Coordinates of C-alpha atoms and ligand atoms in Angstrom, one line a residue:
M1 CA -15.4 -78.7 51.3
T2 CA -16.8 -81.3 53.7
T3 CA -20.4 -82.1 54.3
A4 CA -21.5 -81.4 57.8
V5 CA -24.6 -82.9 59.5
P6 CA -27.3 -80.9 57.7
S7 CA -28.9 -78.0 59.4
L8 CA -29.6 -74.4 58.5
A9 CA -26.5 -73.4 60.5
A10 CA -24.3 -75.9 58.7
A11 CA -25.7 -74.6 55.4
E12 CA -24.9 -71.0 56.4
A13 CA -21.4 -72.0 57.3
L14 CA -20.8 -73.8 54.0
D15 CA -22.1 -70.8 52.1
Q16 CA -19.6 -68.6 53.9
Q17 CA -16.7 -70.8 53.0
D18 CA -17.9 -71.2 49.4
P19 CA -15.2 -70.0 46.9
L20 CA -17.9 -69.7 44.2
A21 CA -20.3 -67.6 46.4
S22 CA -19.7 -64.4 44.4
R23 CA -20.8 -66.1 41.1
R24 CA -24.5 -66.0 42.1
A25 CA -24.6 -62.2 41.7
L26 CA -23.9 -62.7 38.0
F27 CA -27.4 -64.2 37.6
D28 CA -30.8 -62.7 37.6
L29 CA -32.9 -65.0 39.8
P30 CA -36.4 -64.3 41.2
A31 CA -36.1 -63.5 44.9
D32 CA -38.8 -66.0 46.0
V33 CA -37.5 -69.0 44.0
I34 CA -35.1 -71.8 44.9
Y35 CA -34.0 -72.9 41.4
L36 CA -33.0 -76.5 41.1
D37 CA -33.7 -77.0 37.5
G38 CA -30.6 -75.6 35.8
N39 CA -30.1 -79.0 34.3
S40 CA -33.2 -78.4 32.2
L41 CA -32.9 -74.6 31.6
G42 CA -30.0 -72.7 33.1
A43 CA -30.7 -69.4 34.8
L44 CA -30.4 -66.0 33.1
P45 CA -27.0 -64.3 33.3
K46 CA -27.4 -60.6 34.1
D47 CA -25.2 -59.5 31.2
V48 CA -27.4 -61.2 28.6
A49 CA -29.8 -58.3 28.6
A50 CA -27.1 -55.7 27.8
R51 CA -25.3 -58.0 25.4
T52 CA -28.4 -58.9 23.3
A53 CA -29.6 -55.3 23.4
T54 CA -26.2 -54.2 21.9
V55 CA -26.3 -57.0 19.3
V56 CA -29.9 -56.0 18.4
S57 CA -29.6 -52.2 18.3
T58 CA -26.0 -51.5 17.5
E59 CA -24.9 -54.6 15.5
W60 CA -28.0 -55.5 13.7
G61 CA -29.7 -52.1 13.8
Q62 CA -26.8 -50.0 12.6
S63 CA -24.4 -52.4 10.9
L64 CA -27.1 -54.3 9.1
I65 CA -25.6 -56.8 6.5
R66 CA -22.1 -55.4 7.2
G67 CA -22.3 -57.0 10.7
W68 CA -21.3 -60.4 9.2
N69 CA -17.8 -58.9 8.6
T70 CA -17.5 -55.9 11.0
H71 CA -18.8 -57.9 14.1
D72 CA -17.5 -61.2 12.7
W73 CA -20.9 -62.8 13.1
I74 CA -19.7 -65.3 10.5
G75 CA -16.9 -66.4 12.9
M76 CA -19.3 -67.0 15.9
P77 CA -19.8 -70.8 15.5
A78 CA -16.1 -71.4 15.6
R79 CA -15.4 -68.7 18.2
V80 CA -18.0 -69.8 20.7
G81 CA -17.2 -73.4 19.8
D82 CA -13.6 -73.0 20.8
K83 CA -14.6 -71.5 24.1
I84 CA -16.9 -74.4 24.8
G85 CA -14.0 -76.6 23.8
Q86 CA -11.9 -75.3 26.7
L87 CA -14.6 -76.6 29.1
I88 CA -14.6 -80.1 27.6
G89 CA -11.0 -80.7 27.0
A90 CA -11.2 -80.1 23.2
A91 CA -8.4 -78.4 21.2
P92 CA -9.2 -75.2 19.2
G93 CA -10.7 -76.1 15.8
T94 CA -12.5 -79.3 17.1
V95 CA -15.8 -77.8 18.3
V96 CA -18.4 -75.7 16.6
C97 CA -21.5 -74.1 18.1
A98 CA -24.5 -74.7 15.9
D99 CA -28.0 -76.1 15.5
S100 CA -29.6 -78.2 18.2
T101 CA -28.2 -81.2 20.0
S102 CA -30.6 -83.5 18.1
V103 CA -29.4 -82.2 14.7
N104 CA -25.8 -82.3 15.7
L105 CA -26.2 -85.9 16.8
F106 CA -27.6 -86.7 13.3
K107 CA -24.5 -85.2 11.7
V108 CA -21.9 -87.0 13.9
L109 CA -23.7 -90.3 13.8
A110 CA -23.9 -90.2 10.0
A111 CA -20.2 -89.5 10.0
A112 CA -19.3 -92.2 12.4
L113 CA -21.4 -94.8 10.5
A114 CA -19.7 -93.8 7.3
L115 CA -16.3 -94.5 8.9
R116 CA -17.4 -98.0 9.8
P117 CA -19.3 -99.1 6.7
D118 CA -19.0 -102.8 7.3
R119 CA -20.3 -103.0 10.8
R120 CA -23.9 -103.3 11.7
D121 CA -24.6 -102.1 15.2
I122 CA -25.2 -98.8 16.9
I123 CA -25.2 -99.5 20.6
S124 CA -26.9 -97.1 23.0
Q125 CA -28.5 -97.0 26.4
R126 CA -32.2 -98.1 26.7
D127 CA -32.5 -95.2 29.2
N128 CA -30.8 -92.7 26.9
F129 CA -32.5 -89.4 26.4
P130 CA -35.1 -90.3 23.7
T131 CA -34.2 -87.7 21.1
D132 CA -30.8 -89.4 20.7
L133 CA -32.5 -92.7 20.0
Y134 CA -35.1 -91.1 17.8
M135 CA -32.4 -89.5 15.7
A136 CA -30.6 -92.8 15.3
Q137 CA -33.8 -94.5 14.2
G138 CA -34.5 -91.7 11.7
L139 CA -31.0 -92.0 10.3
I140 CA -31.2 -95.8 10.0
S141 CA -34.5 -95.6 8.2
L142 CA -33.2 -92.9 5.8
T143 CA -30.0 -94.8 4.9
G144 CA -31.5 -98.2 4.7
G145 CA -29.1 -101.2 4.8
D146 CA -28.9 -103.5 7.7
R147 CA -27.8 -101.2 10.5
R148 CA -29.5 -101.8 13.8
L149 CA -29.9 -99.9 17.0
R150 CA -29.3 -102.1 20.0
L151 CA -30.5 -100.7 23.4
L152 CA -28.9 -102.0 26.5
D153 CA -28.7 -101.2 30.2
D154 CA -25.5 -99.3 31.2
A155 CA -24.0 -102.4 32.8
N156 CA -24.4 -104.5 29.6
V157 CA -22.8 -102.0 27.3
I158 CA -19.2 -103.0 27.6
P159 CA -19.9 -106.8 27.4
A160 CA -21.9 -106.2 24.2
L161 CA -19.1 -104.6 22.3
S162 CA -17.9 -106.7 19.4
E163 CA -16.5 -106.6 15.9
D164 CA -20.1 -105.9 14.8
T165 CA -20.2 -102.6 16.7
A166 CA -19.9 -99.6 14.4
V167 CA -20.7 -96.9 16.9
L168 CA -21.2 -96.6 20.7
M169 CA -23.5 -93.7 21.3
L170 CA -23.8 -92.8 25.0
T171 CA -24.9 -89.9 27.2
E172 CA -22.4 -89.4 29.9
V173 CA -24.9 -88.5 32.6
D174 CA -28.3 -90.3 32.8
Y175 CA -30.9 -87.6 32.7
R176 CA -33.2 -89.5 35.1
T177 CA -30.8 -90.8 37.7
G178 CA -27.8 -88.6 37.3
A179 CA -25.5 -91.7 37.1
K180 CA -22.2 -90.7 35.4
L181 CA -20.3 -93.1 33.2
D182 CA -16.6 -93.7 33.1
M183 CA -15.8 -91.9 29.8
V184 CA -12.1 -93.0 29.7
A185 CA -12.7 -96.7 30.3
I186 CA -15.7 -97.0 28.0
T187 CA -14.1 -95.2 25.2
Q188 CA -11.1 -97.5 25.5
A189 CA -13.2 -100.6 25.5
A190 CA -15.0 -99.5 22.3
H191 CA -11.7 -98.7 20.6
D192 CA -10.4 -102.1 21.6
V193 CA -13.0 -103.7 19.3
G194 CA -12.5 -101.0 16.6
A195 CA -15.8 -99.1 17.3
L196 CA -16.2 -95.3 17.4
V197 CA -17.7 -93.5 20.3
I198 CA -20.1 -90.5 20.4
W199 CA -20.6 -88.9 23.8
D200 CA -23.6 -86.7 24.5
L201 CA -22.5 -84.1 27.0
A202 CA -25.9 -82.5 27.6
H203 CA -25.6 -82.9 31.4
S204 CA -21.8 -82.6 31.5
A205 CA -20.6 -79.4 29.7
G206 CA -20.4 -76.7 32.3
A207 CA -21.4 -79.1 35.1
F208 CA -18.0 -80.7 35.8
P209 CA -14.6 -81.1 34.1
V210 CA -14.7 -83.1 30.9
D211 CA -11.6 -84.1 28.9
L212 CA -12.5 -85.4 25.5
T213 CA -8.9 -85.4 24.3
R214 CA -7.6 -87.5 27.2
A215 CA -10.5 -89.9 26.8
G216 CA -9.8 -90.2 23.1
A217 CA -13.4 -89.6 22.2
D218 CA -14.2 -89.6 18.5
F219 CA -17.3 -87.4 18.5
A220 CA -19.4 -85.5 21.0
V221 CA -22.5 -83.3 21.1
G222 CA -24.0 -81.2 23.9
C223 CA -26.5 -78.6 24.9
G224 CA -26.3 -74.8 25.3
Y225 CA -29.3 -74.2 27.5
K226 CA -28.5 -76.4 30.5
Y227 CA -25.3 -75.9 32.5
L228 CA -24.0 -73.4 30.0
N229 CA -26.9 -71.0 30.8
G230 CA -27.4 -70.0 27.1
G231 CA -31.2 -69.5 27.3
P232 CA -34.2 -71.4 26.0
G233 CA -33.4 -73.1 22.8
A234 CA -29.8 -71.9 22.8
P235 CA -27.6 -73.3 20.0
A236 CA -25.9 -76.6 20.8
F237 CA -22.3 -77.8 20.0
L238 CA -20.5 -80.7 18.4
Y239 CA -17.0 -82.1 18.6
V240 CA -15.1 -84.1 16.1
A241 CA -11.6 -85.5 16.9
P242 CA -8.9 -84.1 14.6
A243 CA -8.2 -87.5 13.1
H244 CA -11.7 -87.9 11.7
Q245 CA -12.5 -84.4 10.6
D246 CA -11.6 -84.7 6.9
D247 CA -12.5 -88.3 6.5
F248 CA -16.2 -87.8 5.7
A249 CA -18.5 -84.9 4.8
Q250 CA -21.6 -85.0 7.0
P251 CA -24.9 -85.2 5.0
L252 CA -26.6 -81.9 6.1
S253 CA -24.4 -80.3 3.5
G254 CA -25.6 -76.7 3.8
W255 CA -23.7 -73.8 2.4
M256 CA -22.1 -72.8 5.7
G257 CA -20.2 -76.0 5.6
H258 CA -19.0 -75.5 2.1
A259 CA -15.3 -74.8 1.4
S260 CA -16.1 -71.5 -0.2
P261 CA -19.7 -70.4 0.6
F262 CA -19.5 -67.1 -1.1
T263 CA -18.3 -68.3 -4.5
F264 CA -21.8 -69.8 -4.8
E265 CA -20.7 -72.9 -6.7
P266 CA -23.5 -75.3 -7.8
D267 CA -21.7 -78.3 -6.3
Y268 CA -21.0 -79.0 -2.7
R269 CA -17.4 -79.1 -1.6
P270 CA -16.9 -79.6 2.1
A271 CA -14.8 -77.2 4.1
V272 CA -11.6 -78.5 5.5
G273 CA -11.8 -79.2 9.2
I274 CA -14.6 -78.7 11.7
D275 CA -16.4 -76.1 9.6
R276 CA -17.8 -78.8 7.4
Y277 CA -20.1 -79.7 10.3
L278 CA -21.9 -76.4 9.9
C279 CA -25.1 -76.3 7.9
G280 CA -27.0 -73.0 7.6
T281 CA -26.7 -69.5 8.8
P282 CA -25.9 -69.2 12.5
S283 CA -28.5 -67.7 15.0
V284 CA -26.5 -64.6 15.9
L285 CA -28.9 -63.3 18.6
A286 CA -29.2 -66.7 20.4
M287 CA -25.4 -67.4 20.1
S288 CA -24.7 -64.0 21.6
A289 CA -26.7 -64.9 24.7
L290 CA -25.0 -68.2 25.0
D291 CA -21.6 -66.6 24.7
V292 CA -22.3 -64.7 27.9
G293 CA -23.1 -67.9 29.8
V294 CA -20.0 -69.7 28.4
D295 CA -17.8 -66.8 29.5
I296 CA -19.1 -67.2 33.1
A297 CA -18.3 -70.9 33.0
L298 CA -14.8 -70.2 31.6
E299 CA -14.1 -67.7 34.4
A300 CA -15.0 -70.2 37.1
D301 CA -12.6 -73.0 38.2
M302 CA -14.1 -76.3 37.0
G303 CA -12.5 -78.1 39.9
A304 CA -14.2 -75.8 42.3
I305 CA -17.5 -76.3 40.5
R306 CA -17.2 -80.1 40.7
A307 CA -16.3 -79.9 44.4
K308 CA -19.2 -77.7 45.3
S309 CA -21.6 -79.8 43.1
I310 CA -20.7 -83.0 44.9
A311 CA -21.0 -81.2 48.3
L312 CA -24.4 -79.6 47.4
C313 CA -25.8 -83.0 46.2
D314 CA -24.5 -84.8 49.3
F315 CA -25.9 -82.2 51.6
F316 CA -29.3 -82.5 49.9
I317 CA -29.4 -86.3 50.0
T318 CA -28.5 -86.3 53.7
A319 CA -30.9 -83.5 54.5
V320 CA -33.9 -85.1 52.7
E321 CA -33.2 -88.5 54.3
Q322 CA -32.9 -86.8 57.8
L323 CA -36.0 -84.6 57.4
A324 CA -38.4 -86.9 55.5
P325 CA -37.8 -90.5 56.6
G326 CA -40.5 -93.0 55.8
H327 CA -42.3 -90.8 53.3
G328 CA -41.9 -93.1 50.3
L329 CA -38.9 -91.4 48.8
Q330 CA -36.2 -93.6 47.3
L331 CA -32.9 -92.2 46.2
V332 CA -32.2 -93.3 42.6
S333 CA -29.0 -91.3 42.1
P334 CA -25.6 -92.9 43.0
R335 CA -24.8 -92.1 46.6
D336 CA -21.1 -91.8 45.7
G337 CA -20.7 -88.3 44.4
T338 CA -17.9 -89.2 42.0
L339 CA -20.4 -91.5 40.2
R340 CA -23.0 -88.7 39.8
G341 CA -23.5 -85.7 37.6
S342 CA -24.8 -82.5 39.1
Q343 CA -28.3 -83.7 40.0
V344 CA -30.1 -85.7 42.6
S345 CA -33.2 -87.8 41.8
F346 CA -35.7 -89.5 44.1
A347 CA -38.4 -91.9 43.1
H348 CA -41.8 -91.3 44.7
S349 CA -45.1 -93.0 43.6
D350 CA -46.8 -89.6 43.6
G351 CA -43.8 -87.8 42.1
Y352 CA -45.8 -85.6 39.7
P353 CA -48.1 -83.9 42.3
V354 CA -45.2 -83.7 44.8
M355 CA -43.2 -81.7 42.3
Q356 CA -46.2 -79.5 41.5
A357 CA -46.6 -78.8 45.2
L358 CA -42.9 -77.9 45.5
I359 CA -43.1 -75.6 42.5
A360 CA -46.1 -73.9 44.0
R361 CA -44.0 -73.1 47.1
G362 CA -41.1 -71.7 45.0
V363 CA -38.8 -74.8 44.9
I364 CA -38.4 -75.5 41.2
G365 CA -37.2 -78.9 40.2
D366 CA -38.8 -81.1 37.6
F367 CA -40.5 -84.5 37.1
R368 CA -39.5 -87.2 34.8
A369 CA -41.8 -90.1 34.0
P370 CA -42.6 -92.5 35.3
N371 CA -42.0 -91.4 39.0
I372 CA -38.9 -89.3 39.4
L373 CA -38.4 -86.1 41.2
R374 CA -35.3 -84.4 39.7
F375 CA -33.2 -81.7 41.4
G376 CA -30.4 -80.1 39.5
F377 CA -27.6 -78.3 41.4
T378 CA -25.8 -75.6 39.4
P379 CA -22.8 -74.6 41.7
L380 CA -22.6 -71.1 40.1
Y381 CA -25.8 -70.0 41.7
V382 CA -27.3 -72.6 44.1
R383 CA -26.4 -72.0 47.8
F384 CA -26.3 -74.6 50.6
T385 CA -29.1 -72.6 52.3
D386 CA -31.3 -73.0 49.2
T387 CA -30.5 -76.7 49.4
W388 CA -31.5 -76.9 53.1
R389 CA -34.8 -75.0 52.5
A390 CA -35.6 -77.2 49.5
A391 CA -35.2 -80.3 51.7
E392 CA -37.3 -78.8 54.4
T393 CA -40.1 -77.8 52.0
L394 CA -40.1 -81.3 50.4
A395 CA -40.3 -82.9 53.9
D396 CA -43.2 -80.6 54.9
I397 CA -45.1 -81.3 51.7
L398 CA -44.7 -85.1 52.3
A399 CA -45.6 -84.9 56.0
T400 CA -48.7 -82.9 55.5
R401 CA -49.7 -84.6 52.2
A402 CA -50.0 -81.0 50.8
W403 CA -49.4 -82.6 47.3
D404 CA -52.7 -84.5 47.4
D405 CA -54.7 -81.6 46.0
P406 CA -56.5 -82.0 42.6
A407 CA -54.7 -78.9 41.3
F408 CA -51.3 -80.7 41.6
H409 CA -52.5 -83.8 39.8
A410 CA -53.4 -82.2 36.5
R411 CA -50.6 -82.8 34.0
K412 CA -49.1 -79.9 32.1
S413 CA -47.7 -80.3 28.6
V414 CA -44.1 -79.7 29.7
T415 CA -43.1 -81.6 32.9
Ligands
PLP1 C1 -31.5 -82.1 26.8 C2 -30.9 -83.2 26.0 C3 -31.0 -83.1 24.6 C4 -31.7 -82.0 24.0 O1 -31.7 -82.0 22.6 P1 -32.4 -80.8 21.8 O2 -32.1 -81.1 20.4 O3 -31.7 -79.5 22.3 O4 -33.8 -80.7 22.1 C5 -30.4 -84.1 23.9 N1 -29.7 -85.2 24.5 C6 -29.7 -85.2 25.9 C7 -29.0 -86.4 26.5 C8 -30.3 -84.3 26.6 O5 -30.3 -84.4 28.0

């Protein structure tokens, strides 16, 4: 797919050639909305309604407690985890679906630190998504000792690695700028000094091909409600490389991670393998919805998703720069598509009201403090024509200053 000079006609032609065009019909999208926020909350797959209705009425309603066996609810974290594993280059038995990304990060960070007891530093990005940093801070204050969290700019991460580095904890795609790191090279550099690496795949899983095995990653976590389209608050996932699985029992030692939960022993004995990374009872309803989204991602060719994602983002950047020159927008995402995730961000001094004005016209992106307009492109359901219309609407709002209305300046609690 090549990017033509942006115009509505060019967008229509690109939609016609799009090998993923039929995927959009798998989603329920409001007719009057251009949805460019699938990086924050993925769209609703149509089959979720029927699937969750069946799980509620037939499985829960009729099977009751028997459902844990007859519908193998108990096997869901491993089953859905293995499916997600196929999207991120992880072998069967290395991924479980459970809890939230924040909680999973706590588990794998605790494990990674325990495997490097004599090293002091956790290195992460200053611009990492804050929950990752907060979880690290909480774990450090709980465990005491002299561990410290060092926060650096992306460019300074590799030079800072040393024999003091216990864990390098990075998010592959920057949630503000969309900049994508070189997972293979960075993992190698960390291993060269004997450090372990945790990758946060919140903006990677389902967005483009990931190969944790090839990169030699030690641990990973990621999100179910973004590009996996699992629904608000969907369960998250975690990955542990086979070599580390039985080296340490993570500290959230709930019964689902026990070697034999139903013998009800008073003492914790961790399960062998990835199951020890489970904690409590899985959320069957929520995981059923996520399973539908994961199946859609599995059916699509990840190479085609990546190609379309780059083309959509390139098209949007060129269209915005062509239609809205001199209106104070500054591209903060990498211009080179291979260095980007599946989003485009522009800085604008009035970013918040500009985004509110866009949303009022049905173009839904989001705003990230201090001044970033963020547009996510999910190739499964975003069209080139949507991309063109979003650029036109943005240009019009800037040219007419439609954003400069008191209604658009009032901050909502979720931005
Ligand atoms: C979205 C996101 C999270 C979300 O964590 P939750 O526990 O699901 O709230 C974590 N890390 C990153 C990098 C994210 O982008």
